[in-house]
Short mmCIF file of C-alpha atoms in Angstrom, two decimals:
data_model
loop_
_atom_site.label_atom_id
_atom_site.label_comp_id
_atom_site.label_asym_id
_atom_site.label_seq_id
_atom_site.Cartn_x
_atom_site.Cartn_y
_atom_site.Cartn_z
CA MET A 28 0.00 0.00 0.00
CA ASP A 29 2.89 2.32 0.70
CA LYS A 30 4.26 1.79 -2.83
CA LEU A 31 0.86 2.70 -4.32
CA ASN A 32 0.89 5.95 -2.33
CA GLU A 33 4.26 6.88 -3.88
CA ILE A 34 2.88 6.94 -7.44
CA PRO A 35 1.88 10.49 -8.38
CA SER A 36 -1.90 10.69 -8.71
CA GLU A 37 -1.68 13.02 -11.76
CA THR A 38 -0.49 10.18 -13.99
CA LEU A 39 -2.61 7.42 -15.49
CA ALA A 40 -0.74 4.87 -13.36
CA GLY A 41 -1.29 7.11 -10.31
CA GLY A 42 -5.06 7.21 -10.93
CA GLN A 43 -5.17 3.44 -11.21
CA ALA A 44 -2.96 3.13 -8.15
CA GLN A 45 -5.34 5.32 -6.16
CA THR A 46 -8.30 3.12 -7.14
CA ARG A 47 -6.40 0.00 -6.12
CA LEU A 48 -5.24 1.68 -2.93
CA GLN A 49 -8.81 2.51 -1.92
CA ALA A 50 -9.86 -1.10 -2.59
CA PHE A 51 -6.93 -2.42 -0.53
CA GLN A 52 -7.74 -0.05 2.32
CA ARG A 53 -11.41 -1.12 2.30
CA ASP A 54 -10.44 -4.82 2.26
CA TYR A 55 -7.89 -4.24 5.00
CA THR A 56 -10.47 -2.46 7.17
CA ASP A 57 -12.98 -5.29 6.63
CA LEU A 58 -10.34 -7.89 7.42
CA ALA A 59 -9.20 -6.05 10.54
CA GLY A 60 -12.81 -5.75 11.69
CA THR A 61 -13.42 -9.46 11.12
CA ALA A 62 -10.27 -10.37 13.03
CA ALA A 63 -11.36 -8.12 15.90
CA ASP A 64 -14.82 -9.75 15.92
CA ILE A 65 -13.26 -13.22 15.99
CA GLN A 66 -10.98 -12.20 18.84
CA GLN A 67 -13.90 -10.73 20.77
CA SER A 68 -15.91 -13.95 20.33
CA ASN A 69 -12.92 -15.98 21.50
CA ASP A 70 -12.65 -13.67 24.50
CA PHE A 71 -16.31 -14.27 25.39
CA VAL A 72 -15.74 -18.03 25.29
CA ALA A 73 -12.61 -17.67 27.43
CA VAL A 74 -14.49 -15.54 29.98
CA ALA A 75 -17.28 -18.12 30.11
CA LYS A 76 -14.77 -20.92 30.71
CA SER A 77 -13.18 -18.88 33.49
CA TYR A 78 -16.53 -18.43 35.24
CA GLY A 79 -17.21 -22.13 34.79
CA GLU A 80 -13.88 -23.09 36.33
CA ARG A 81 -14.54 -20.84 39.32
CA ALA A 82 -17.99 -22.39 39.79
CA ALA A 83 -16.54 -25.89 39.63
CA VAL A 84 -13.86 -25.05 42.21
CA LEU A 85 -16.49 -23.59 44.56
CA VAL A 86 -18.46 -26.83 44.75
CA GLN A 87 -15.60 -29.26 45.15
CA ASN A 88 -15.76 -31.50 48.22
CA PRO A 89 -19.43 -31.13 49.20
CA PRO A 90 -21.52 -30.75 51.28
CA HIS A 91 -21.78 -26.96 51.12
CA SER A 92 -24.03 -24.33 52.57
CA ALA A 93 -26.81 -22.90 50.41
CA ASP A 94 -24.72 -19.71 50.09
CA ILE A 95 -21.88 -21.59 48.40
CA TRP A 96 -24.31 -23.32 46.04
CA GLN A 97 -25.86 -19.90 45.28
CA ARG A 98 -22.45 -18.39 44.48
CA ALA A 99 -21.67 -21.28 42.13
CA GLU A 100 -25.06 -20.87 40.48
CA GLU A 101 -24.28 -17.18 39.91
CA GLN A 102 -20.92 -18.07 38.36
CA TRP A 103 -22.64 -20.43 35.90
CA GLN A 104 -25.16 -17.70 35.09
CA GLU A 105 -22.33 -15.27 34.31
CA ALA A 106 -20.70 -17.90 32.10
CA LEU A 107 -23.97 -18.31 30.21
CA LYS A 108 -24.27 -14.54 29.76
CA ALA A 109 -20.80 -14.43 28.21
CA LEU A 110 -21.65 -17.26 25.82
CA GLU A 111 -24.83 -15.48 24.71
CA LYS A 112 -22.68 -12.61 23.41
CA VAL A 113 -20.99 -14.80 20.78
CA PRO A 114 -22.63 -13.89 17.43
CA GLU A 115 -24.09 -16.62 15.22
CA ASN A 116 -21.69 -15.80 12.37
CA SER A 117 -18.62 -16.24 14.58
CA PRO A 118 -16.33 -19.26 14.15
CA SER A 119 -16.61 -19.66 17.96
CA TYR A 120 -20.40 -19.97 17.83
CA VAL A 121 -20.51 -23.78 17.67
CA GLU A 122 -18.17 -24.10 20.65
CA ALA A 123 -20.16 -21.46 22.53
CA GLN A 124 -23.41 -23.33 21.94
CA SER A 125 -21.86 -26.62 23.02
CA LEU A 126 -20.58 -25.03 26.21
CA ARG A 127 -23.94 -23.35 26.73
CA GLY A 128 -25.68 -26.73 26.78
CA GLN A 129 -23.20 -28.13 29.29
CA TYR A 130 -23.32 -25.01 31.45
CA LEU A 131 -27.13 -25.02 31.53
CA ASP A 132 -26.99 -28.59 32.83
CA TYR A 133 -24.37 -27.68 35.44
CA LYS A 134 -26.36 -24.64 36.56
CA SER A 135 -29.50 -26.75 36.85
CA ASP A 136 -27.64 -29.34 38.96
CA ILE A 137 -26.24 -26.61 41.21
CA GLU A 138 -29.66 -25.01 41.57
CA ALA A 139 -31.12 -28.37 42.62
CA ARG A 140 -28.34 -28.84 45.19
CA ARG A 141 -28.98 -25.35 46.57
CA ARG A 142 -32.71 -26.04 46.94
CA GLN A 143 -31.96 -29.42 48.53
CA GLU A 144 -29.64 -27.78 51.06
CA GLU A 145 -32.17 -25.04 51.85
CA GLN A 146 -34.91 -27.61 52.38
CA ALA A 147 -32.72 -29.78 54.59
CA VAL A 148 -31.73 -26.81 56.76
CA ALA A 149 -35.39 -25.73 57.02
CA THR A 150 -36.38 -29.25 58.08
CA ILE A 151 -33.73 -29.34 60.80
CA GLN A 152 -34.73 -25.89 62.05
CA GLU A 153 -38.36 -27.03 62.27
CA VAL A 154 -37.36 -30.18 64.15
CA ARG A 155 -35.20 -28.16 66.55
CA GLN A 156 -38.23 -26.02 67.37
CA THR A 157 -40.54 -29.03 67.72
CA ILE A 158 -38.43 -31.16 70.07
CA PRO A 159 -38.55 -28.88 73.16
CA ARG A 160 -42.33 -28.62 72.77
CA LEU A 161 -42.64 -32.41 72.57
CA ILE A 162 -40.49 -32.85 75.67
CA ASP A 163 -42.75 -30.46 77.57
CA GLN A 164 -45.86 -32.31 76.37
CA ALA A 165 -44.40 -35.70 77.31
CA GLU A 166 -43.54 -34.46 80.80
CA ALA A 167 -47.12 -33.15 81.12
CA GLY A 168 -48.48 -36.61 80.29
CA ALA A 169 -49.76 -36.03 76.73
CA VAL A 170 -48.13 -39.23 75.49
CA ARG A 171 -50.55 -40.04 72.67
CA GLY A 172 -50.11 -36.63 71.03
CA VAL A 173 -46.37 -36.78 71.51
CA ARG A 174 -46.12 -40.19 69.84
CA SER A 175 -47.92 -39.04 66.68
CA GLN A 176 -45.85 -35.86 66.55
CA LEU A 177 -42.65 -37.84 67.03
CA GLN A 178 -43.66 -40.04 64.10
CA GLN A 179 -44.07 -36.86 62.02
CA VAL A 180 -40.63 -35.63 63.15
CA ILE A 181 -39.11 -38.97 62.17
CA GLN A 182 -40.75 -38.78 58.74
CA ASN A 183 -39.44 -35.24 58.27
CA LEU A 184 -35.93 -36.29 59.25
CA GLU A 185 -36.04 -39.12 56.73
CA THR A 186 -36.37 -36.50 53.98
CA VAL A 187 -32.98 -34.94 54.79
CA PRO A 188 -30.49 -36.21 52.17
CA ASN A 189 -27.11 -37.57 53.23
CA ASN A 190 -25.15 -35.06 51.16
CA THR A 191 -26.19 -31.89 53.02
CA THR A 192 -24.50 -29.87 55.75
CA VAL A 193 -27.13 -30.98 58.26
CA SER A 194 -27.29 -34.69 57.40
CA ALA A 195 -25.19 -35.76 60.42
CA GLU A 196 -27.41 -33.78 62.77
CA ALA A 197 -30.50 -35.23 61.05
CA GLN A 198 -29.22 -38.76 61.63
CA GLN A 199 -28.51 -38.01 65.27
CA LEU A 200 -31.96 -36.46 65.80
CA TYR A 201 -33.54 -39.38 63.95
CA ALA A 202 -31.89 -41.87 66.31
CA GLN A 203 -32.99 -39.87 69.36
CA ALA A 204 -36.57 -39.45 68.12
CA THR A 205 -36.84 -43.13 67.22
CA ALA A 206 -35.52 -44.15 70.64
CA LYS A 207 -37.96 -41.82 72.40
CA LEU A 208 -40.87 -43.12 70.28
CA ASN A 209 -39.94 -46.72 71.12
CA GLU A 210 -39.75 -45.78 74.81
CA LEU A 211 -43.20 -44.15 74.70
CA ASN A 212 -44.67 -47.10 72.80
CA GLN A 213 -43.33 -49.56 75.37
CA ALA A 214 -44.64 -47.45 78.24
CA ALA A 215 -48.09 -47.38 76.61
CA ASN A 216 -48.23 -51.20 76.38
#
């Protein structure tokens, strides 16, 4: 392009050179724009992968609190947002869509784990509130009502999955509630 600029524009060759120069400059601008678009798409994919890696690291070695699961879910959501920015005409689009499918699955799994943890914690909190009331009722002689409520507590504790932060406490409370129910049943017979 520099050589074409050196040809005087007043000559026939200079006029032709100017026409070719303008065409080269247009093609160069288009090519530079395309390269920049490709790089930007690649950057979006790289950002998405980075968010995905951070989410995966967060949830290693479960169980985790609902807050940790929520943070991981947010990381997957950010990864998905980055992938959505890859244009359809980009060479990275197929990879972005493949990752998007995987990341949607991962996010869904994480969301389910978060809900599971929240439910398990809520169940344990409810049981913690119920037990002192049942003890008071048992001491007051309301054995029949206590037995049915203990059966409900046991059923609730059975719903707490093993892979939650409160599963050990749930197992301990389950054993105590079962023992107390057996004791009350034997006393009633």
